[in-house]
Tab-separated table of C-alpha atoms in Angstrom:
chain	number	residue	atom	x	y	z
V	1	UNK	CA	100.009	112.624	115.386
V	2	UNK	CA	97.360	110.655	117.102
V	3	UNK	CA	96.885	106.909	116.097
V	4	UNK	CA	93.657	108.119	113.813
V	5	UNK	CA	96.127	110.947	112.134
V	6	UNK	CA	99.153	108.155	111.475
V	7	UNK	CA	96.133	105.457	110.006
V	8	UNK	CA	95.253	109.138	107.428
V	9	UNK	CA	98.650	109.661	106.877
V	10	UNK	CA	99.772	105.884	106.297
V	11	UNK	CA	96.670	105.426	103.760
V	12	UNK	CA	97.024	109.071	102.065
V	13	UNK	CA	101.052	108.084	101.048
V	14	UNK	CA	100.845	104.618	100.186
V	15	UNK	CA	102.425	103.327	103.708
V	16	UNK	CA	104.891	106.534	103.484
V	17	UNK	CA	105.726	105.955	98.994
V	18	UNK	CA	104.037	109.087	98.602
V	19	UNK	CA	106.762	111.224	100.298
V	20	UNK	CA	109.344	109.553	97.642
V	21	UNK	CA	111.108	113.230	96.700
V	22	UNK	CA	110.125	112.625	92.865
V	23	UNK	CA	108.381	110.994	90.899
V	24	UNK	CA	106.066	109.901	93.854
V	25	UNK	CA	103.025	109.296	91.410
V	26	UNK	CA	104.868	106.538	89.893
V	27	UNK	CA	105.653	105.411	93.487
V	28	UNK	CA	102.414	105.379	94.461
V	29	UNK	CA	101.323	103.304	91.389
V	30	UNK	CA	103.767	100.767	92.345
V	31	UNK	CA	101.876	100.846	95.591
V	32	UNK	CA	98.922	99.536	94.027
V	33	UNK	CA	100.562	96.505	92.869
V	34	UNK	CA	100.466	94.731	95.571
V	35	UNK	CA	96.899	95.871	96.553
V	36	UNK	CA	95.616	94.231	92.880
V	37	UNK	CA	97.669	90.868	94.007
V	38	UNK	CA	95.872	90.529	96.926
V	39	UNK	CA	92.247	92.180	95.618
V	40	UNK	CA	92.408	90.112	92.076
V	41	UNK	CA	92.671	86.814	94.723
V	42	UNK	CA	89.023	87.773	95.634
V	43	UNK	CA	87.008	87.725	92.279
V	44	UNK	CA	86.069	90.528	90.499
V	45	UNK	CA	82.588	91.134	92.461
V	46	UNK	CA	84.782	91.675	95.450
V	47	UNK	CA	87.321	93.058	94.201
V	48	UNK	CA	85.376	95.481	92.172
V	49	UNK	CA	83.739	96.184	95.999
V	50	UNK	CA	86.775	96.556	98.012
V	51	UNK	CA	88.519	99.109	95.422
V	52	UNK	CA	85.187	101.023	95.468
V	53	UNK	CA	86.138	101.224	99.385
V	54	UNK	CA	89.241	102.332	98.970
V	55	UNK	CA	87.758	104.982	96.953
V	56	UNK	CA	85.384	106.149	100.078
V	57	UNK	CA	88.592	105.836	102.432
V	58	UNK	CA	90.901	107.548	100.164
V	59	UNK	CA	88.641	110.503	100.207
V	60	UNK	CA	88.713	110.672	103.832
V	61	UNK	CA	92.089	109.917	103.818
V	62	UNK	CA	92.930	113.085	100.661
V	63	UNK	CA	91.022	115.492	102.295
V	64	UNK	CA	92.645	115.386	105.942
V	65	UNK	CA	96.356	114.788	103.832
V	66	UNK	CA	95.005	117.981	101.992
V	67	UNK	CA	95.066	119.614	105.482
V	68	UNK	CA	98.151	118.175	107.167
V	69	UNK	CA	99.860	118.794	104.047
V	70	UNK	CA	98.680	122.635	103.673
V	71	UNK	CA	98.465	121.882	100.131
V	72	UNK	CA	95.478	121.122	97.566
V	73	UNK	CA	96.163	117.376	96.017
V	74	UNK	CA	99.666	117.083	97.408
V	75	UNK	CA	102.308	115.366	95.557
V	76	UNK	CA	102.576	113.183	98.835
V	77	UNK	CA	98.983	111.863	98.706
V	78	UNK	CA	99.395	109.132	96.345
V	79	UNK	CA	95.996	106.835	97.360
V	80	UNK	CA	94.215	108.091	94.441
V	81	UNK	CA	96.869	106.361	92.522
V	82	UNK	CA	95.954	103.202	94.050
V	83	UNK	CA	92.882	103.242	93.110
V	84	UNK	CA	93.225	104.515	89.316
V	85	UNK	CA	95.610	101.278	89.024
V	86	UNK	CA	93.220	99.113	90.588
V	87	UNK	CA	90.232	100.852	88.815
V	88	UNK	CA	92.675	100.211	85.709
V	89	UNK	CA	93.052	96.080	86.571
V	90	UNK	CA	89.583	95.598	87.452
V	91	UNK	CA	89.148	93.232	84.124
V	92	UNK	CA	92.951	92.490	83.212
V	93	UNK	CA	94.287	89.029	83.495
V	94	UNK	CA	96.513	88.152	86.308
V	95	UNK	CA	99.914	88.195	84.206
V	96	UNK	CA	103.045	90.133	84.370
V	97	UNK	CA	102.293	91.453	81.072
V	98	UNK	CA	99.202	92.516	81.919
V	99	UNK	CA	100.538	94.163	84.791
V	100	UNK	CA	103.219	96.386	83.213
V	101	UNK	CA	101.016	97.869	80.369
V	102	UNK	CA	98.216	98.724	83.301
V	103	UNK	CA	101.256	99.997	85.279
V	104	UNK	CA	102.125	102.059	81.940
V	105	UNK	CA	98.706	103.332	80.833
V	106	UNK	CA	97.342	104.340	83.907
V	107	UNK	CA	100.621	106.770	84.282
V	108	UNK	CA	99.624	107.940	80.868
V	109	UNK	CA	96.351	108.813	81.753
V	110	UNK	CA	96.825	110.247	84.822
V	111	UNK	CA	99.684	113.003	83.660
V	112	UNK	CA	97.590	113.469	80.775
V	113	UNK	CA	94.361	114.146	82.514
V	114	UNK	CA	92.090	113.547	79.709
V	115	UNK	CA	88.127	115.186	79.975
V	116	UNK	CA	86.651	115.181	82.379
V	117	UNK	CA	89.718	114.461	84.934
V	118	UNK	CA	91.498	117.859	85.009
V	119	UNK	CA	87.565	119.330	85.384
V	120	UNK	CA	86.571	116.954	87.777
V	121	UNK	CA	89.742	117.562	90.234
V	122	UNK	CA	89.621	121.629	89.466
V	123	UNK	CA	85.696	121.815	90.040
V	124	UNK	CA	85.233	118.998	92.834
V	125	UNK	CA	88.171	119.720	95.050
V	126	UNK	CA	88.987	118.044	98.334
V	127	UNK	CA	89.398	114.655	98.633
V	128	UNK	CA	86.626	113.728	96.199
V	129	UNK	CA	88.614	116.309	93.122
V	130	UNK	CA	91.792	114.235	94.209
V	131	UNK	CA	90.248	110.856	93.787
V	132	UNK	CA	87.879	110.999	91.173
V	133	UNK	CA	90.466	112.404	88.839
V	134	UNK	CA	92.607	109.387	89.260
V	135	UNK	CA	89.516	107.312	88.947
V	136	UNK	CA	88.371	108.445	85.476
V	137	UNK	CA	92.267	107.877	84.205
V	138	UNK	CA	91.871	104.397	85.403
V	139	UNK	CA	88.713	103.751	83.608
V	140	UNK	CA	90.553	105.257	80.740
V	141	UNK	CA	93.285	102.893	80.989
V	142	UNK	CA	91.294	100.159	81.422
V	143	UNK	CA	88.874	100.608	78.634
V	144	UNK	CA	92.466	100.898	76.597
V	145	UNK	CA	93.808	97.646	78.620
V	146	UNK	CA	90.958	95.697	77.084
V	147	UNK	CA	91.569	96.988	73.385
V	148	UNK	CA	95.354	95.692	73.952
V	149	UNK	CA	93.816	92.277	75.018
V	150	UNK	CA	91.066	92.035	72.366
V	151	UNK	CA	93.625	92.938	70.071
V	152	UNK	CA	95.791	89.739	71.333
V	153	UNK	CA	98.573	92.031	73.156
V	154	UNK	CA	98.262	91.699	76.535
């Protein structure tokens, strides 16, 4: 791989989480972590800006995985899961707490694949089907994170 091929490949797994040999959605949650640490120290405007970059990256990044991969929405391409999370934290507090029951609930979502995800990934395809899908679970999760805190449980 070329040094533009190993930046795609390093982006599309998560810095290599994605190739975990199960469970590598979960693993590429937990990739995210990190990424909301240092994206919630920004402010929401700019965080809210640099996940919405990610997004535009991780497309490029799905669709040449997609390729390298010879697979549609590998299990290895777990950027999209970065994103959902962070899409998911956009308006949690910065607390443990909080953290788990994003960590939790975007997981749900995204093996659940409530409407319109499952369309959106089937119809879509390429790296836009494997982000967006991810994207609506996080929005989702986070419209289910803010019930928990309104509710005083987060």
């Amino acid at each position: 791989m070329n040094a533009k091929e190993r930046m795609l490949y390093f982006i599309a797994t998560g810095a290599g989480l994605g190739e975990a040999p199960i469970i590598s959605g979960t693993f590429g949650t937990l990739a995210g972590i990190p990424v909301w640490i240092i994206f919630y120290q920004l402010g929401w405007p700019l965080y809210a800006l640099s996940t919405i970059a990610l997004l535009f990256i991780g497309v490029l990044a799905a669709a040449w995985a997609e390729g390298h991969f010879g697979k549609k929405d590998a299990g290895q391409i777990v950027i999209d899961e970065v994103v959902g999370f962070l899409v998911t934290m956009l308006l949690a507090p910065f607390t443990l707490r909080a953290a788990i029951y994003g960590f939790l609930l975007f997981r749900f979502f995204d093996i659940v694949k409530p409407f319109p995800a499952r369309r959106i990934d089937k119809r879509l395809g390429g790296g836009w089907g494997v982000m967006l899908d991810d994207v609506f679970a996080g929005l989702y999760a986070g419209i289910a994170m803010q019930l928990l805190l309104c509710a005083g449980w987060i």
